[in-house]
Tab-separated table of C-alpha atoms in Angstrom:
chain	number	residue	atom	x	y	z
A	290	UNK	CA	134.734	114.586	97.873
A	291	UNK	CA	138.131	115.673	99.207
A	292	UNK	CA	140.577	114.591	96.452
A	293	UNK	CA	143.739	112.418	97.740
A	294	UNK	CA	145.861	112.417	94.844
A	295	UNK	CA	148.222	109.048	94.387
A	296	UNK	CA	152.010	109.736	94.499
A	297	UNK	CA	152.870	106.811	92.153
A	298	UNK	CA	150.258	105.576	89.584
A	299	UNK	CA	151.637	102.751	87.576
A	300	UNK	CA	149.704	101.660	84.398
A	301	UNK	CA	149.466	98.137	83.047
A	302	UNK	CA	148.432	99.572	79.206
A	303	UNK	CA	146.518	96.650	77.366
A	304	UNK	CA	144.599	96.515	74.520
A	305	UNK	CA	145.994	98.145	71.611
A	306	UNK	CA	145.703	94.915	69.785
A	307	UNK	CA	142.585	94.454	70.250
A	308	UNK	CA	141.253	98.051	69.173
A	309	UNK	CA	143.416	98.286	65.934
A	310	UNK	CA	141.811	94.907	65.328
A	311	UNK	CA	138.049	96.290	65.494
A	312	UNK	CA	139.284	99.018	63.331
A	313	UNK	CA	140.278	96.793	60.405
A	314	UNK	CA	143.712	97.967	60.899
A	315	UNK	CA	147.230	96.141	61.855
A	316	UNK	CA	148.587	96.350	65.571
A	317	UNK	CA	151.263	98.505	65.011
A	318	UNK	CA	148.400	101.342	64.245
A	319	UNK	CA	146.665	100.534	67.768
A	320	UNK	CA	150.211	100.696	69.246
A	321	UNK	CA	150.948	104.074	67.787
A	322	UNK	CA	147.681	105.041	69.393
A	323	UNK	CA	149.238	103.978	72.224
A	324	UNK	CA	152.094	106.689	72.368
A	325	UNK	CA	149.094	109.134	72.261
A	326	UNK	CA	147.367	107.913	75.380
A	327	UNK	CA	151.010	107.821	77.258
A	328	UNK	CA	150.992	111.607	76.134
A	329	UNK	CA	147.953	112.336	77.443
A	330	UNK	CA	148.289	111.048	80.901
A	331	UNK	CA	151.730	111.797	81.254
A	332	UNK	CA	150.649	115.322	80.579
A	333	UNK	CA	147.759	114.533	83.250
A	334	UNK	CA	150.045	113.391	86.056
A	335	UNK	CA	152.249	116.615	85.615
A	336	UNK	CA	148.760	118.817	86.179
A	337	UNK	CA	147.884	116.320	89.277
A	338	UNK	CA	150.929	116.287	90.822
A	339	UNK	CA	151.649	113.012	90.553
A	340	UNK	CA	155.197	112.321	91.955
A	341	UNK	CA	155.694	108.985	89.896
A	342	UNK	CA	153.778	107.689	86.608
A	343	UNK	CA	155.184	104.233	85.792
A	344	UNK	CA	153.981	102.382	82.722
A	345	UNK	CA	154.381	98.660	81.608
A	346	UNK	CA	155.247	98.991	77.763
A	347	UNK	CA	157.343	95.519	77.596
A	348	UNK	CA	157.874	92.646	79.316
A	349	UNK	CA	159.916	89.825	78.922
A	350	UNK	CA	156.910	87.422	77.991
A	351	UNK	CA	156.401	89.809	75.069
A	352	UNK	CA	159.631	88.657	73.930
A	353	UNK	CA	157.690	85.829	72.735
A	354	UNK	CA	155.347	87.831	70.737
A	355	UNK	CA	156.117	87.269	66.549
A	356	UNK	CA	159.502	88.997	65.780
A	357	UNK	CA	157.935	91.476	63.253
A	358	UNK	CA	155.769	93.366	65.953
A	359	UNK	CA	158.640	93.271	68.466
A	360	UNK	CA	161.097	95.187	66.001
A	361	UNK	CA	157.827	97.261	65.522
A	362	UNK	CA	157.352	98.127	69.028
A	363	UNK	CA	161.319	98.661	69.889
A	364	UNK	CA	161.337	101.327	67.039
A	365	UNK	CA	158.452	102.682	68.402
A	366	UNK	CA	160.457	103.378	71.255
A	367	UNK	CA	162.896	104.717	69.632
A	368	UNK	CA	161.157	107.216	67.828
A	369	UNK	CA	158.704	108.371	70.700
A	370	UNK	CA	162.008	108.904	73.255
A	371	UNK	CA	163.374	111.183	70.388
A	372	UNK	CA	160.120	112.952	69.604
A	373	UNK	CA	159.420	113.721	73.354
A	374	UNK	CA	162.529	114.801	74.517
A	375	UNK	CA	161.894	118.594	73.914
A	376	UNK	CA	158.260	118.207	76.318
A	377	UNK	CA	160.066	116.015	78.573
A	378	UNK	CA	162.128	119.280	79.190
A	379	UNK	CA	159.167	121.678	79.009
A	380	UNK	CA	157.532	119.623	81.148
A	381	UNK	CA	160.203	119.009	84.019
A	382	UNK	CA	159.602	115.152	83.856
A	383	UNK	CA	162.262	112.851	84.345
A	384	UNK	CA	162.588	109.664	82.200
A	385	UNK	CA	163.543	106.298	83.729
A	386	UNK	CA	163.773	103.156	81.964
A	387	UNK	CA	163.688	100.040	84.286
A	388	UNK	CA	164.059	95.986	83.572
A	389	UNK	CA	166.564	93.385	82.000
A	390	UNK	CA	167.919	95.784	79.645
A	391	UNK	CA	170.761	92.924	78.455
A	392	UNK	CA	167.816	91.801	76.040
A	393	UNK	CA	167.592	95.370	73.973
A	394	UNK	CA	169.576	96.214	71.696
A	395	UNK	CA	173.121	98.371	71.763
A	396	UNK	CA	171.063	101.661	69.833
A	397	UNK	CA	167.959	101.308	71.862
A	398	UNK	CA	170.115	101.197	75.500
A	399	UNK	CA	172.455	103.808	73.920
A	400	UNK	CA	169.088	106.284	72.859
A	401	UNK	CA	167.796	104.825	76.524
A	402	UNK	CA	170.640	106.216	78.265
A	403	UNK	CA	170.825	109.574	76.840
A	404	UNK	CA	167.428	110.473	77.648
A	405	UNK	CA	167.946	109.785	81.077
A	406	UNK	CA	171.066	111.387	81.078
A	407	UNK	CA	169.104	114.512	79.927
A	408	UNK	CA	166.353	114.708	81.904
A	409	UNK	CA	168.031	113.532	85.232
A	410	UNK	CA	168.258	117.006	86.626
A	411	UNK	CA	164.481	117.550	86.310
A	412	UNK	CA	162.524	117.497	89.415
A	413	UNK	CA	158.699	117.128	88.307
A	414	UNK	CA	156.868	113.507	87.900
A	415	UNK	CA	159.308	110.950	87.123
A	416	UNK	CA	157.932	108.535	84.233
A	417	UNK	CA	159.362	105.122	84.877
A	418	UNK	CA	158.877	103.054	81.747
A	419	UNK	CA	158.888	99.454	82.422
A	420	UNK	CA	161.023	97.591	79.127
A	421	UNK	CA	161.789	93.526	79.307
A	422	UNK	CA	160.580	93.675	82.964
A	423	UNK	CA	158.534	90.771	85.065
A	424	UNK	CA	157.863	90.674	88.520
A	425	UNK	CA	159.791	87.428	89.214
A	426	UNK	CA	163.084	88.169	87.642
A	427	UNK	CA	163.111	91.052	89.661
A	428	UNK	CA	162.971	89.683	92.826
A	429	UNK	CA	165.327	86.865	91.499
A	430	UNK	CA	167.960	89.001	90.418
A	431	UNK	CA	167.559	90.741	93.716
A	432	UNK	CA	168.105	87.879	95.775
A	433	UNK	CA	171.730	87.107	93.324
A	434	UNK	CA	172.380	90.566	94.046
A	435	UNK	CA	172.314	90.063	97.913
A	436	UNK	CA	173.980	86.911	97.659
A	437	UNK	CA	176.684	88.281	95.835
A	438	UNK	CA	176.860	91.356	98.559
A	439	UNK	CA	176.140	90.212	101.640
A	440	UNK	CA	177.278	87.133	104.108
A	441	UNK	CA	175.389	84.367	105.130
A	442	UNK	CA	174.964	85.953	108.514
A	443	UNK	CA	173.806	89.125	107.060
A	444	UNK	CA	171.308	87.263	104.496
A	445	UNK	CA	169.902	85.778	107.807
A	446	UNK	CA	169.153	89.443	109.455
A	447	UNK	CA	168.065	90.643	106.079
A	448	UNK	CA	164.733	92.663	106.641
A	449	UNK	CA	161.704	93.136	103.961
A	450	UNK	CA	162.879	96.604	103.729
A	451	UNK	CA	166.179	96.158	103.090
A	452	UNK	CA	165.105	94.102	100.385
A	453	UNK	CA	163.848	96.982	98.617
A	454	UNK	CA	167.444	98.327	97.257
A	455	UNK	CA	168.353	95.291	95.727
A	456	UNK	CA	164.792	95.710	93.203
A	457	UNK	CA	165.571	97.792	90.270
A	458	UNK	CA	162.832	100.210	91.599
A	459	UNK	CA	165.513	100.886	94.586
A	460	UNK	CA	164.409	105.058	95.423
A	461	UNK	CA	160.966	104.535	93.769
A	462	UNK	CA	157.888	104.284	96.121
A	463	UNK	CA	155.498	101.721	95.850
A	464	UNK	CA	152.719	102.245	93.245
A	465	UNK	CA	150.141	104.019	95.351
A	466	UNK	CA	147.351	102.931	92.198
A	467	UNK	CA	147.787	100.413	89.491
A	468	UNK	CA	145.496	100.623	86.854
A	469	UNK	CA	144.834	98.019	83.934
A	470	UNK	CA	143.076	98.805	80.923
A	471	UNK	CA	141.207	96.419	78.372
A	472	UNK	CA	139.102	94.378	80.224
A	473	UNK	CA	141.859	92.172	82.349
A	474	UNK	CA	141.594	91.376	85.577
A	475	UNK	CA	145.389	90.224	86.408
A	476	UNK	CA	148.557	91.783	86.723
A	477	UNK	CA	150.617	89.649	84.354
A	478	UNK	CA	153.630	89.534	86.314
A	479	UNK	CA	153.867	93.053	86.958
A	480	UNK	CA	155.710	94.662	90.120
A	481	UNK	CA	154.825	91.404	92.386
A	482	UNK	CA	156.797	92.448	95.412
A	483	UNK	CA	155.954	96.183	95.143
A	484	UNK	CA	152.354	95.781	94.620
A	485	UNK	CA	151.926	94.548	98.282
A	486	UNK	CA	149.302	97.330	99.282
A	487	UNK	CA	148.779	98.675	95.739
A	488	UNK	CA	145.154	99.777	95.300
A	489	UNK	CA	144.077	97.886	91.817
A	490	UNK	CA	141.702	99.789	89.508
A	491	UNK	CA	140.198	97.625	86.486
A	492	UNK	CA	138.867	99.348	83.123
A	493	UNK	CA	137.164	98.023	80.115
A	494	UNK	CA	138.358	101.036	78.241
A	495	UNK	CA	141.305	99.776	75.617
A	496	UNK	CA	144.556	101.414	76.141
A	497	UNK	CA	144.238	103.768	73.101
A	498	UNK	CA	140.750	105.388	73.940
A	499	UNK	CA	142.195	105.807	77.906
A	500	UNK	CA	142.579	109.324	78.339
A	501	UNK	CA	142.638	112.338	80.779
A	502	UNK	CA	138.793	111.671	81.731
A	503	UNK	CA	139.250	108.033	82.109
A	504	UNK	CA	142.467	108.906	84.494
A	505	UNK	CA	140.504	110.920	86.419
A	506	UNK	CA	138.068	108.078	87.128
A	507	UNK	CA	140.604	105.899	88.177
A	508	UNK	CA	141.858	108.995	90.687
A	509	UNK	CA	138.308	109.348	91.515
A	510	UNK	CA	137.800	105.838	92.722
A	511	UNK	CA	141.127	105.785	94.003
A	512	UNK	CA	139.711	108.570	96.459
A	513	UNK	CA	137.334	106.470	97.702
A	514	UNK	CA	139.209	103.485	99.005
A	515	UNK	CA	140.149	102.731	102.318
A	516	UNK	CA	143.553	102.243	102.736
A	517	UNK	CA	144.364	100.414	106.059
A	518	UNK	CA	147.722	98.594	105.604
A	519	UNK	CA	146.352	95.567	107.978
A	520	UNK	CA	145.440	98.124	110.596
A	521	UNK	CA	141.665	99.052	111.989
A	522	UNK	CA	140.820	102.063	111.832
C-alpha cells in the first residue's frame, strides 16, 4: 500500500483519567503519562513528515473540571514547555499555542510566549497545542472580529474562505486526520469549522498507552480512505 502521509494530524488526547484510575493511581500520574505519549508522536510526525501535529490539551469546558487538577495540569504545562525546549530546537519543530488565552494566567502566557518566540524561526512540523480552546468560541470571536473590521456591505460579500483568517488557526491548514483516543466517538467541540472534510479515526487505546505503533495505524487507515471533497471520482 502506497503510503499518503497527512499534512496536519490533530489529536483529541483522552483518557488519562481513566488509565491512572485502573492503575490505582491519581490523575495527575495518567496526565504525566500523557506528556510521554505527546513526546512520542511528536517525535513520530518529525520522522513522517508531518507538516502540522495539533493536539487538544485544554479546553474551555475543562475549566470546569475541580480547581486542584486544573492548577495540576497548567503546571504541567509549564514544566513540559521548559523541559522540551532544547528538542524542540534539535528537532526543528515550531511551537504554537492557540485559544482564549485571556483565561491563563500572566506566567503561563509569559512562558507561552517565549517558546514561541524561540522556536519561530524553525521550519520542521509545527506543533499547535490547543489551550482554553472550543470550536464555537472560535467561530464566535471570528465573526466579532469581522464585525469589528469589515462593513456591512463587505460582511454581505464575505466568502467561506475569507472566513478562515479571522479563526485563530488563520495560516494553518485544515486537519488532514483527527484522531481520538479512549474509546469516544465525538469531537467535544473541537475545531468545528475546520473539521469540514477532516478524516476521523477512533481508538480504544487510552491516551497514555498511544504511541508510535498506534500512530502508525491511524496513518495506515488514513491511507485507505477515499477522500472526495463532494466530488465523484
Amino acid at each position: 500500500m502506497e503510503e499518503r502521509i497527512p499534512q496536519h494530524v490533530s489529536i483529541i488526547m483522552d483518557g488519562n483519567g481513566r488509565w491512572a484510575k485502573a492503575r490505582g493511581r491519581e490523575r495527575v500520574f495518567g496526565h504525566m503519562e500523557g506528556v510521554e505519549s505527546v513526546r512520542a508522536c511528536l517525535e513520530y510526525a518529525v520522522e513522517k513528515g508531518i507538516k502540522y501535529l495539533s493536539l487538544y490539551a485544554f479546553s474551555e469546558e475543562n475549566w470546569n473540571r475541580p480547581k486542584d487538577e486544573v492548577m495540576t495540569l497548567m503546571e504541567l504545562m509549564m514544566k513540559s514547555m521548559k523541559n522540551e525546549i532544547g528538542r524542540f530546537m534539535k528537532y526543528n519543530i515550531r511551537f504554537v499555542v492557540l485559544g482564549n488565552r485571556a483565561r491563563l494566567s500572566d506566567s503561563l502566557n509569559a512562558g507561552i510566549d517565549a517558546m514561541m518566540a524561540e522556536t519561530a524561526g524553525n521550519t520542521g512540523t509545527t506543533c499547535v497545542v490547543f489551550l482554553s480552546y472550543s470550536g464555537k468560541w472560535d467561530i464566535l470571536q471570528a465573526m466579532k472580529k469581522a464585525a469589528a473590521s469589515l462593513s456591512a456591505q463587505e460582511i454581505q460579500s464575505l466568502e467561506i474562505q475569507d472566513f478562515d483568517k479571522y479563526l485563530v488557526t488563520a495560516g494553518i491548514p485544515d486537519p488532514d486526520l483527527l484522531i481520538r483516543t479512549s474509546g469516544e466517538i465525538r469531537i467535544s467541540n473541537y475545531l468545528l469549522w475546520q473539521c469540514a472534510y477532516t478524516e476521523f479515526y477512533f481508538t480504544d487505546v487510552l491516551w497514555p498507552d498511544f504511541r508510535k505503533p498506534q500512530f502508525q495505524e491511524a496513518l495506515d487507515e488514513y491511507a485507505r480512505r477515499d477522500r472526495r471533497y463532494g466530488k465523484v471520482k
